[in-house]
């Protein structure tokens, strides 16, 4: 038994959710997942091909990793198991993701409905204590919007929220608030003497206090990462989270929607299926009345799913404005289907590729080393769509990440930093002054700007940019957040921005603000 909130931790962030669901669905079209080892190992291979799971020799030849990914999708309410056939089906929310609908609203909807008890929480290898009758992500938002709390740290979540937030009553909520406030005043002295016994490992038993705190902190961080995907929260200060600027009303609307913890009848023969189907309703849906019967899985259906899966995957890595012959050829090469078959498979398929890219790009920007290269390549694609000849050069020593050249004869160099709060260190400043700018000025006389792109920036970023400019007066600089980069691209796609105006924007010698983007 697990005596705290729990979530699968094979993938602690939600950015690959569409890819994982898509690959899983391809492996299970009309078939039984349980006990099919070959199918599960094939799924792991596909995860490796997409770069979601690290490649290499598997320590677990029994496909335990694949089953953990299935549990991850099940926990999110994206799949269910048909009671009579044991076939794994996609919920309506899962189908909406596979149809290319904007992923963030769908995942927000799922996280806000996720609760204990549930079919996931009662699975044999999970078995979360029955004292928990709570929707954890709503509980977190309720704390963050409370003026007495406002921010939460991983330590506070791990020690008190995921352990003592057992229901949504005012008494329980106020108890957790007081525990957090006491901890802020007195530290770990407020922990109970039997803390290690209360939150022992469900497999190995009682651990040391240090290991217990570390374990609970890891789970808390997974909940933070999940919630971060929604864009409702931001990391602030010393590894704390808070409601994102401008999202207070959205959070209030979620918390005041009048919904409650749903009933879950574990003993009903169709209890698990009924719960998962209702949990898996997409925004605006009320019932899942689908009947599958003897649905045949044809070659054409598999081909359609396979091609659309690749298109959604590509859409998450770079901005796709329209279906081009180059894109069709790329998908044909990857899948082995003819270009004609690819065209037929995506006929009438109109996914919101911009929303898919936006969700992925914003997650790349906070990924640290995990997706740093992908962030560089995706940004290269952004500048291509802005009309620049754009080259990813970051794999060359002593080069920036990206070189761009405008058709009106000016160029720039860009460094992407997958940091939440980026400040230009001495090392990075020296590289820009001594390597990047001189190298590209020598080879391109029209070099006019340098730029940094990150999730966010330190408070002194403007003075740091201006210091770099003083060292190279002919080359102006700027920084822009990943979110404002997306806004700039979105504006350009709806009404193309003149490159002379982009030149002015990129030469501000300070941070590019939302107002700057709106005015360009």
mmCIF file with all atom_site columns, C-alpha atoms in Angstrom, residues 27-216:
data_model
loop_
_atom_site.group_PDB
_atom_site.id
_atom_site.type_symbol
_atom_site.label_atom_id
_atom_site.label_alt_id
_atom_site.label_comp_id
_atom_site.label_asym_id
_atom_site.label_entity_id
_atom_site.label_seq_id
_atom_site.pdbx_PDB_ins_code
_atom_site.Cartn_x
_atom_site.Cartn_y
_atom_site.Cartn_z
_atom_site.occupancy
_atom_site.B_iso_or_equiv
_atom_site.pdbx_formal_charge
_atom_site.auth_seq_id
_atom_site.auth_comp_id
_atom_site.auth_asym_id
_atom_site.auth_atom_id
_atom_site.pdbx_PDB_model_num
ATOM 1   C CA . UNK A 1 27  ? 0.696   -1.269  -31.128 1.00 0.00 ? 27  UNK A CA 1
ATOM 2   C CA . UNK A 1 28  ? -2.789  -2.093  -29.843 1.00 0.00 ? 28  UNK A CA 1
ATOM 3   C CA . UNK A 1 29  ? -5.234  -1.543  -32.676 1.00 0.00 ? 29  UNK A CA 1
ATOM 4   C CA . UNK A 1 30  ? -8.008  -4.015  -31.885 1.00 0.00 ? 30  UNK A CA 1
ATOM 5   C CA . UNK A 1 31  ? -5.808  -6.325  -29.806 1.00 0.00 ? 31  UNK A CA 1
ATOM 6   C CA . UNK A 1 32  ? -5.209  -7.349  -26.209 1.00 0.00 ? 32  UNK A CA 1
ATOM 7   C CA . UNK A 1 33  ? -2.263  -5.643  -24.508 1.00 0.00 ? 33  UNK A CA 1
ATOM 8   C CA . UNK A 1 34  ? -2.000  -7.686  -21.319 1.00 0.00 ? 34  UNK A CA 1
ATOM 9   C CA . UNK A 1 35  ? 0.370   -10.657 -21.380 1.00 0.00 ? 35  UNK A CA 1
ATOM 10  C CA . UNK A 1 36  ? 1.546   -9.960  -24.967 1.00 0.00 ? 36  UNK A CA 1
ATOM 11  C CA . UNK A 1 37  ? 5.287   -9.659  -24.369 1.00 0.00 ? 37  UNK A CA 1
ATOM 12  C CA . UNK A 1 38  ? 6.242   -9.278  -28.031 1.00 0.00 ? 38  UNK A CA 1
ATOM 13  C CA . UNK A 1 39  ? 3.781   -6.421  -28.475 1.00 0.00 ? 39  UNK A CA 1
ATOM 14  C CA . UNK A 1 40  ? 5.084   -4.683  -25.355 1.00 0.00 ? 40  UNK A CA 1
ATOM 15  C CA . UNK A 1 41  ? 8.713   -4.989  -26.465 1.00 0.00 ? 41  UNK A CA 1
ATOM 16  C CA . UNK A 1 42  ? 7.785   -3.598  -29.903 1.00 0.00 ? 42  UNK A CA 1
ATOM 17  C CA . UNK A 1 43  ? 6.221   -0.617  -28.125 1.00 0.00 ? 43  UNK A CA 1
ATOM 18  C CA . UNK A 1 44  ? 9.499   -0.010  -26.272 1.00 0.00 ? 44  UNK A CA 1
ATOM 19  C CA . UNK A 1 45  ? 11.370  -0.102  -29.582 1.00 0.00 ? 45  UNK A CA 1
ATOM 20  C CA . UNK A 1 46  ? 9.044   2.541   -31.025 1.00 0.00 ? 46  UNK A CA 1
ATOM 21  C CA . UNK A 1 47  ? 9.561   4.742   -27.946 1.00 0.00 ? 47  UNK A CA 1
ATOM 22  C CA . UNK A 1 48  ? 13.302  4.474   -28.527 1.00 0.00 ? 48  UNK A CA 1
ATOM 23  C CA . UNK A 1 49  ? 12.880  5.411   -32.195 1.00 0.00 ? 49  UNK A CA 1
ATOM 24  C CA . UNK A 1 50  ? 11.115  8.628   -31.182 1.00 0.00 ? 50  UNK A CA 1
ATOM 25  C CA . UNK A 1 51  ? 13.791  9.390   -28.594 1.00 0.00 ? 51  UNK A CA 1
ATOM 26  C CA . UNK A 1 52  ? 11.303  9.136   -25.720 1.00 0.00 ? 52  UNK A CA 1
ATOM 27  C CA . UNK A 1 53  ? 12.988  6.160   -24.101 1.00 0.00 ? 53  UNK A CA 1
ATOM 28  C CA . UNK A 1 54  ? 16.746  5.766   -23.949 1.00 0.00 ? 54  UNK A CA 1
ATOM 29  C CA . UNK A 1 55  ? 17.962  3.149   -26.433 1.00 0.00 ? 55  UNK A CA 1
ATOM 30  C CA . UNK A 1 56  ? 20.232  0.297   -25.551 1.00 0.00 ? 56  UNK A CA 1
ATOM 31  C CA . UNK A 1 57  ? 20.097  -3.176  -24.064 1.00 0.00 ? 57  UNK A CA 1
ATOM 32  C CA . UNK A 1 58  ? 17.058  -3.557  -21.854 1.00 0.00 ? 58  UNK A CA 1
ATOM 33  C CA . UNK A 1 59  ? 17.652  -4.660  -18.309 1.00 0.00 ? 59  UNK A CA 1
ATOM 34  C CA . UNK A 1 60  ? 14.061  -5.890  -18.127 1.00 0.00 ? 60  UNK A CA 1
ATOM 35  C CA . UNK A 1 61  ? 13.351  -8.307  -20.984 1.00 0.00 ? 61  UNK A CA 1
ATOM 36  C CA . UNK A 1 62  ? 9.851   -8.780  -19.513 1.00 0.00 ? 62  UNK A CA 1
ATOM 37  C CA . UNK A 1 63  ? 8.817   -5.360  -20.880 1.00 0.00 ? 63  UNK A CA 1
ATOM 38  C CA . UNK A 1 64  ? 8.243   -3.794  -17.473 1.00 0.00 ? 64  UNK A CA 1
ATOM 39  C CA . UNK A 1 65  ? 9.119   -0.412  -18.973 1.00 0.00 ? 65  UNK A CA 1
ATOM 40  C CA . UNK A 1 66  ? 6.397   -0.724  -21.608 1.00 0.00 ? 66  UNK A CA 1
ATOM 41  C CA . UNK A 1 67  ? 3.805   -1.581  -18.975 1.00 0.00 ? 67  UNK A CA 1
ATOM 42  C CA . UNK A 1 68  ? 4.809   1.496   -16.990 1.00 0.00 ? 68  UNK A CA 1
ATOM 43  C CA . UNK A 1 69  ? 4.088   3.677   -20.023 1.00 0.00 ? 69  UNK A CA 1
ATOM 44  C CA . UNK A 1 70  ? 0.687   1.990   -20.327 1.00 0.00 ? 70  UNK A CA 1
ATOM 45  C CA . UNK A 1 71  ? 0.089   2.834   -16.668 1.00 0.00 ? 71  UNK A CA 1
ATOM 46  C CA . UNK A 1 72  ? 1.101   6.451   -17.394 1.00 0.00 ? 72  UNK A CA 1
ATOM 47  C CA . UNK A 1 73  ? -1.573  6.736   -20.116 1.00 0.00 ? 73  UNK A CA 1
ATOM 48  C CA . UNK A 1 74  ? -4.124  4.932   -17.945 1.00 0.00 ? 74  UNK A CA 1
ATOM 49  C CA . UNK A 1 75  ? -3.506  7.293   -15.038 1.00 0.00 ? 75  UNK A CA 1
ATOM 50  C CA . UNK A 1 76  ? -4.145  10.275  -17.328 1.00 0.00 ? 76  UNK A CA 1
ATOM 51  C CA . UNK A 1 77  ? -7.466  8.829   -18.498 1.00 0.00 ? 77  UNK A CA 1
ATOM 52  C CA . UNK A 1 78  ? -6.392  8.506   -22.136 1.00 0.00 ? 78  UNK A CA 1
ATOM 53  C CA . UNK A 1 79  ? -7.021  4.764   -22.431 1.00 0.00 ? 79  UNK A CA 1
ATOM 54  C CA . UNK A 1 80  ? -9.350  2.176   -20.921 1.00 0.00 ? 80  UNK A CA 1
ATOM 55  C CA . UNK A 1 81  ? -9.641  -1.609  -20.981 1.00 0.00 ? 81  UNK A CA 1
ATOM 56  C CA . UNK A 1 82  ? -12.831 -2.998  -22.490 1.00 0.00 ? 82  UNK A CA 1
ATOM 57  C CA . UNK A 1 83  ? -14.264 -5.325  -19.874 1.00 0.00 ? 83  UNK A CA 1
ATOM 58  C CA . UNK A 1 84  ? -15.672 -8.040  -22.118 1.00 0.00 ? 84  UNK A CA 1
ATOM 59  C CA . UNK A 1 85  ? -12.716 -8.329  -24.524 1.00 0.00 ? 85  UNK A CA 1
ATOM 60  C CA . UNK A 1 86  ? -9.737  -6.958  -22.516 1.00 0.00 ? 86  UNK A CA 1
ATOM 61  C CA . UNK A 1 87  ? -8.877  -4.872  -25.584 1.00 0.00 ? 87  UNK A CA 1
ATOM 62  C CA . UNK A 1 88  ? -7.247  -1.540  -24.768 1.00 0.00 ? 88  UNK A CA 1
ATOM 63  C CA . UNK A 1 89  ? -9.221  1.348   -26.257 1.00 0.00 ? 89  UNK A CA 1
ATOM 64  C CA . UNK A 1 90  ? -8.559  5.074   -26.477 1.00 0.00 ? 90  UNK A CA 1
ATOM 65  C CA . UNK A 1 91  ? -10.891 7.338   -24.496 1.00 0.00 ? 91  UNK A CA 1
ATOM 66  C CA . UNK A 1 92  ? -12.542 10.299  -26.201 1.00 0.00 ? 92  UNK A CA 1
ATOM 67  C CA . UNK A 1 93  ? -9.897  12.602  -24.709 1.00 0.00 ? 93  UNK A CA 1
ATOM 68  C CA . UNK A 1 94  ? -7.249  10.307  -26.150 1.00 0.00 ? 94  UNK A CA 1
ATOM 69  C CA . UNK A 1 95  ? -8.979  10.337  -29.528 1.00 0.00 ? 95  UNK A CA 1
ATOM 70  C CA . UNK A 1 96  ? -9.069  14.142  -29.431 1.00 0.00 ? 96  UNK A CA 1
ATOM 71  C CA . UNK A 1 97  ? -5.287  14.202  -28.943 1.00 0.00 ? 97  UNK A CA 1
ATOM 72  C CA . UNK A 1 98  ? -4.799  11.762  -31.826 1.00 0.00 ? 98  UNK A CA 1
ATOM 73  C CA . UNK A 1 99  ? -7.063  13.949  -33.981 1.00 0.00 ? 99  UNK A CA 1
ATOM 74  C CA . UNK A 1 100 ? -4.586  16.793  -33.517 1.00 0.00 ? 100 UNK A CA 1
ATOM 75  C CA . UNK A 1 101 ? -6.747  18.975  -31.283 1.00 0.00 ? 101 UNK A CA 1
ATOM 76  C CA . UNK A 1 102 ? -4.815  21.484  -29.099 1.00 0.00 ? 102 UNK A CA 1
ATOM 77  C CA . UNK A 1 103 ? -3.190  19.295  -26.437 1.00 0.00 ? 103 UNK A CA 1
ATOM 78  C CA . UNK A 1 104 ? -2.913  21.729  -23.526 1.00 0.00 ? 104 UNK A CA 1
ATOM 79  C CA . UNK A 1 105 ? -6.676  22.228  -22.904 1.00 0.00 ? 105 UNK A CA 1
ATOM 80  C CA . UNK A 1 106 ? -7.220  18.474  -23.121 1.00 0.00 ? 106 UNK A CA 1
ATOM 81  C CA . UNK A 1 107 ? -4.465  17.712  -20.622 1.00 0.00 ? 107 UNK A CA 1
ATOM 82  C CA . UNK A 1 108 ? -5.666  20.466  -18.273 1.00 0.00 ? 108 UNK A CA 1
ATOM 83  C CA . UNK A 1 109 ? -9.105  18.843  -18.387 1.00 0.00 ? 109 UNK A CA 1
ATOM 84  C CA . UNK A 1 110 ? -7.630  15.431  -17.588 1.00 0.00 ? 110 UNK A CA 1
ATOM 85  C CA . UNK A 1 111 ? -5.419  16.610  -14.741 1.00 0.00 ? 111 UNK A CA 1
ATOM 86  C CA . UNK A 1 112 ? -8.236  18.530  -13.116 1.00 0.00 ? 112 UNK A CA 1
ATOM 87  C CA . UNK A 1 113 ? -10.406 15.361  -13.155 1.00 0.00 ? 113 UNK A CA 1
ATOM 88  C CA . UNK A 1 114 ? -7.632  13.007  -12.017 1.00 0.00 ? 114 UNK A CA 1
ATOM 89  C CA . UNK A 1 115 ? -8.546  11.668  -8.601  1.00 0.00 ? 115 UNK A CA 1
ATOM 90  C CA . UNK A 1 116 ? -8.040  9.067   -5.917  1.00 0.00 ? 116 UNK A CA 1
ATOM 91  C CA . UNK A 1 117 ? -9.735  6.611   -5.696  1.00 0.00 ? 117 UNK A CA 1
ATOM 92  C CA . UNK A 1 118 ? -9.598  5.510   -9.329  1.00 0.00 ? 118 UNK A CA 1
ATOM 93  C CA . UNK A 1 119 ? -8.865  2.372   -11.331 1.00 0.00 ? 119 UNK A CA 1
ATOM 94  C CA . UNK A 1 120 ? -5.236  3.505   -11.458 1.00 0.00 ? 120 UNK A CA 1
ATOM 95  C CA . UNK A 1 121 ? -4.930  4.158   -7.719  1.00 0.00 ? 121 UNK A CA 1
ATOM 96  C CA . UNK A 1 122 ? -6.398  0.712   -6.944  1.00 0.00 ? 122 UNK A CA 1
ATOM 97  C CA . UNK A 1 123 ? -4.180  -1.274  -9.322  1.00 0.00 ? 123 UNK A CA 1
ATOM 98  C CA . UNK A 1 124 ? -2.326  -4.037  -7.544  1.00 0.00 ? 124 UNK A CA 1
ATOM 99  C CA . UNK A 1 125 ? 1.165   -2.582  -7.982  1.00 0.00 ? 125 UNK A CA 1
ATOM 100 C CA . UNK A 1 126 ? -0.045  0.902   -7.007  1.00 0.00 ? 126 UNK A CA 1
ATOM 101 C CA . UNK A 1 127 ? -2.709  0.489   -4.303  1.00 0.00 ? 127 UNK A CA 1
ATOM 102 C CA . UNK A 1 128 ? -2.920  4.031   -2.945  1.00 0.00 ? 128 UNK A CA 1
ATOM 103 C CA . UNK A 1 129 ? -4.429  4.164   0.555   1.00 0.00 ? 129 UNK A CA 1
ATOM 104 C CA . UNK A 1 130 ? -8.228  4.374   0.589   1.00 0.00 ? 130 UNK A CA 1
ATOM 105 C CA . UNK A 1 131 ? -8.089  7.405   2.924   1.00 0.00 ? 131 UNK A CA 1
ATOM 106 C CA . UNK A 1 132 ? -7.384  9.559   -0.142  1.00 0.00 ? 132 UNK A CA 1
ATOM 107 C CA . UNK A 1 133 ? -10.530 10.953  -1.778  1.00 0.00 ? 133 UNK A CA 1
ATOM 108 C CA . UNK A 1 134 ? -9.007  13.924  -3.522  1.00 0.00 ? 134 UNK A CA 1
ATOM 109 C CA . UNK A 1 135 ? -8.226  15.500  -6.887  1.00 0.00 ? 135 UNK A CA 1
ATOM 110 C CA . UNK A 1 136 ? -4.554  16.291  -6.329  1.00 0.00 ? 136 UNK A CA 1
ATOM 111 C CA . UNK A 1 137 ? -4.006  18.913  -9.039  1.00 0.00 ? 137 UNK A CA 1
ATOM 112 C CA . UNK A 1 138 ? -7.011  20.931  -7.912  1.00 0.00 ? 138 UNK A CA 1
ATOM 113 C CA . UNK A 1 139 ? -5.729  20.736  -4.344  1.00 0.00 ? 139 UNK A CA 1
ATOM 114 C CA . UNK A 1 140 ? -2.391  22.177  -5.502  1.00 0.00 ? 140 UNK A CA 1
ATOM 115 C CA . UNK A 1 141 ? -4.045  25.043  -7.390  1.00 0.00 ? 141 UNK A CA 1
ATOM 116 C CA . UNK A 1 142 ? -6.237  25.815  -4.387  1.00 0.00 ? 142 UNK A CA 1
ATOM 117 C CA . UNK A 1 143 ? -3.116  26.209  -2.262  1.00 0.00 ? 143 UNK A CA 1
ATOM 118 C CA . UNK A 1 144 ? -1.324  28.350  -4.850  1.00 0.00 ? 144 UNK A CA 1
ATOM 119 C CA . UNK A 1 145 ? -4.249  30.745  -5.162  1.00 0.00 ? 145 UNK A CA 1
ATOM 120 C CA . UNK A 1 146 ? -4.501  31.104  -1.360  1.00 0.00 ? 146 UNK A CA 1
ATOM 121 C CA . UNK A 1 147 ? -2.967  34.433  -0.231  1.00 0.00 ? 147 UNK A CA 1
ATOM 122 C CA . UNK A 1 148 ? -1.526  32.693  2.842   1.00 0.00 ? 148 UNK A CA 1
ATOM 123 C CA . UNK A 1 149 ? 0.476   30.285  0.666   1.00 0.00 ? 149 UNK A CA 1
ATOM 124 C CA . UNK A 1 150 ? 0.915   31.739  -2.889  1.00 0.00 ? 150 UNK A CA 1
ATOM 125 C CA . UNK A 1 151 ? 4.039   29.657  -3.601  1.00 0.00 ? 151 UNK A CA 1
ATOM 126 C CA . UNK A 1 152 ? 4.919   26.039  -2.947  1.00 0.00 ? 152 UNK A CA 1
ATOM 127 C CA . UNK A 1 153 ? 8.280   24.327  -2.813  1.00 0.00 ? 153 UNK A CA 1
ATOM 128 C CA . UNK A 1 154 ? 9.093   20.742  -3.602  1.00 0.00 ? 154 UNK A CA 1
ATOM 129 C CA . UNK A 1 155 ? 9.875   20.272  0.105   1.00 0.00 ? 155 UNK A CA 1
ATOM 130 C CA . UNK A 1 156 ? 6.443   21.510  1.186   1.00 0.00 ? 156 UNK A CA 1
ATOM 131 C CA . UNK A 1 157 ? 4.669   19.356  -1.380  1.00 0.00 ? 157 UNK A CA 1
ATOM 132 C CA . UNK A 1 158 ? 6.624   16.240  -0.477  1.00 0.00 ? 158 UNK A CA 1
ATOM 133 C CA . UNK A 1 159 ? 6.408   16.569  3.297   1.00 0.00 ? 159 UNK A CA 1
ATOM 134 C CA . UNK A 1 160 ? 2.815   17.726  3.738   1.00 0.00 ? 160 UNK A CA 1
ATOM 135 C CA . UNK A 1 161 ? 0.666   18.134  0.640   1.00 0.00 ? 161 UNK A CA 1
ATOM 136 C CA . UNK A 1 162 ? 1.019   14.698  -0.975  1.00 0.00 ? 162 UNK A CA 1
ATOM 137 C CA . UNK A 1 163 ? 0.955   12.986  2.426   1.00 0.00 ? 163 UNK A CA 1
ATOM 138 C CA . UNK A 1 164 ? -1.761  14.857  4.343   1.00 0.00 ? 164 UNK A CA 1
ATOM 139 C CA . UNK A 1 165 ? -3.960  16.252  1.538   1.00 0.00 ? 165 UNK A CA 1
ATOM 140 C CA . UNK A 1 166 ? -6.300  13.311  1.769   1.00 0.00 ? 166 UNK A CA 1
ATOM 141 C CA . UNK A 1 167 ? -9.633  14.949  0.890   1.00 0.00 ? 167 UNK A CA 1
ATOM 142 C CA . UNK A 1 168 ? -11.171 18.214  -0.266  1.00 0.00 ? 168 UNK A CA 1
ATOM 143 C CA . UNK A 1 169 ? -12.979 19.187  2.936   1.00 0.00 ? 169 UNK A CA 1
ATOM 144 C CA . UNK A 1 170 ? -12.248 22.595  4.447   1.00 0.00 ? 170 UNK A CA 1
ATOM 145 C CA . UNK A 1 171 ? -10.935 20.906  7.605   1.00 0.00 ? 171 UNK A CA 1
ATOM 146 C CA . UNK A 1 172 ? -8.362  18.892  5.668   1.00 0.00 ? 172 UNK A CA 1
ATOM 147 C CA . UNK A 1 173 ? -7.411  21.846  3.496   1.00 0.00 ? 173 UNK A CA 1
ATOM 148 C CA . UNK A 1 174 ? -6.921  24.163  6.488   1.00 0.00 ? 174 UNK A CA 1
ATOM 149 C CA . UNK A 1 175 ? -4.883  21.462  8.218   1.00 0.00 ? 175 UNK A CA 1
ATOM 150 C CA . UNK A 1 176 ? -2.477  21.290  5.248   1.00 0.00 ? 176 UNK A CA 1
ATOM 151 C CA . UNK A 1 177 ? -2.244  25.095  5.091   1.00 0.00 ? 177 UNK A CA 1
ATOM 152 C CA . UNK A 1 178 ? -1.291  25.219  8.753   1.00 0.00 ? 178 UNK A CA 1
ATOM 153 C CA . UNK A 1 179 ? 1.271   22.435  8.340   1.00 0.00 ? 179 UNK A CA 1
ATOM 154 C CA . UNK A 1 180 ? 2.948   24.401  5.536   1.00 0.00 ? 180 UNK A CA 1
ATOM 155 C CA . UNK A 1 181 ? 2.967   27.611  7.563   1.00 0.00 ? 181 UNK A CA 1
ATOM 156 C CA . UNK A 1 182 ? 4.403   25.785  10.580  1.00 0.00 ? 182 UNK A CA 1
ATOM 157 C CA . UNK A 1 183 ? 7.107   24.270  8.402   1.00 0.00 ? 183 UNK A CA 1
ATOM 158 C CA . UNK A 1 184 ? 8.033   27.695  7.065   1.00 0.00 ? 184 UNK A CA 1
ATOM 159 C CA . UNK A 1 185 ? 8.526   28.867  10.638  1.00 0.00 ? 185 UNK A CA 1
ATOM 160 C CA . UNK A 1 186 ? 10.120  25.822  12.246  1.00 0.00 ? 186 UNK A CA 1
ATOM 161 C CA . UNK A 1 187 ? 11.496  23.537  9.511   1.00 0.00 ? 187 UNK A CA 1
ATOM 162 C CA . UNK A 1 188 ? 11.665  19.755  9.864   1.00 0.00 ? 188 UNK A CA 1
ATOM 163 C CA . UNK A 1 189 ? 11.054  19.881  13.618  1.00 0.00 ? 189 UNK A CA 1
ATOM 164 C CA . UNK A 1 190 ? 7.313   19.839  12.799  1.00 0.00 ? 190 UNK A CA 1
ATOM 165 C CA . UNK A 1 191 ? 7.529   16.388  11.181  1.00 0.00 ? 191 UNK A CA 1
ATOM 166 C CA . UNK A 1 192 ? 5.982   13.583  13.213  1.00 0.00 ? 192 UNK A CA 1
ATOM 167 C CA . UNK A 1 193 ? 8.301   11.230  15.054  1.00 0.00 ? 193 UNK A CA 1
ATOM 168 C CA . UNK A 1 194 ? 6.991   8.256   13.083  1.00 0.00 ? 194 UNK A CA 1
ATOM 169 C CA . UNK A 1 195 ? 7.335   9.996   9.696   1.00 0.00 ? 195 UNK A CA 1
ATOM 170 C CA . UNK A 1 196 ? 9.438   7.159   8.249   1.00 0.00 ? 196 UNK A CA 1
ATOM 171 C CA . UNK A 1 197 ? 6.964   4.514   9.395   1.00 0.00 ? 197 UNK A CA 1
ATOM 172 C CA . UNK A 1 198 ? 3.949   6.420   8.037   1.00 0.00 ? 198 UNK A CA 1
ATOM 173 C CA . UNK A 1 199 ? 5.447   6.759   4.561   1.00 0.00 ? 199 UNK A CA 1
ATOM 174 C CA . UNK A 1 200 ? 7.401   3.554   4.242   1.00 0.00 ? 200 UNK A CA 1
ATOM 175 C CA . UNK A 1 201 ? 8.162   2.047   0.836   1.00 0.00 ? 201 UNK A CA 1
ATOM 176 C CA . UNK A 1 202 ? 5.394   -0.250  -0.411  1.00 0.00 ? 202 UNK A CA 1
ATOM 177 C CA . UNK A 1 203 ? 8.076   -2.698  -1.599  1.00 0.00 ? 203 UNK A CA 1
ATOM 178 C CA . UNK A 1 204 ? 11.094  -2.392  0.713   1.00 0.00 ? 204 UNK A CA 1
ATOM 179 C CA . UNK A 1 205 ? 9.534   -1.151  3.928   1.00 0.00 ? 205 UNK A CA 1
ATOM 180 C CA . UNK A 1 206 ? 10.789  1.531   6.303   1.00 0.00 ? 206 UNK A CA 1
ATOM 181 C CA . UNK A 1 207 ? 13.636  3.747   5.040   1.00 0.00 ? 207 UNK A CA 1
ATOM 182 C CA . UNK A 1 208 ? 15.768  6.379   6.715   1.00 0.00 ? 208 UNK A CA 1
ATOM 183 C CA . UNK A 1 209 ? 14.203  9.809   7.157   1.00 0.00 ? 209 UNK A CA 1
ATOM 184 C CA . UNK A 1 210 ? 16.590  11.236  4.569   1.00 0.00 ? 210 UNK A CA 1
ATOM 185 C CA . UNK A 1 211 ? 15.583  8.627   1.977   1.00 0.00 ? 211 UNK A CA 1
ATOM 186 C CA . UNK A 1 212 ? 11.899  9.013   2.813   1.00 0.00 ? 212 UNK A CA 1
ATOM 187 C CA . UNK A 1 213 ? 12.078  12.793  2.305   1.00 0.00 ? 213 UNK A CA 1
ATOM 188 C CA . UNK A 1 214 ? 14.014  12.325  -0.946  1.00 0.00 ? 214 UNK A CA 1
ATOM 189 C CA . UNK A 1 215 ? 11.470  9.807   -2.250  1.00 0.00 ? 215 UNK A CA 1
ATOM 190 C CA . UNK A 1 216 ? 8.507   12.050  -1.432  1.00 0.00 ? 216 UNK A CA 1
#
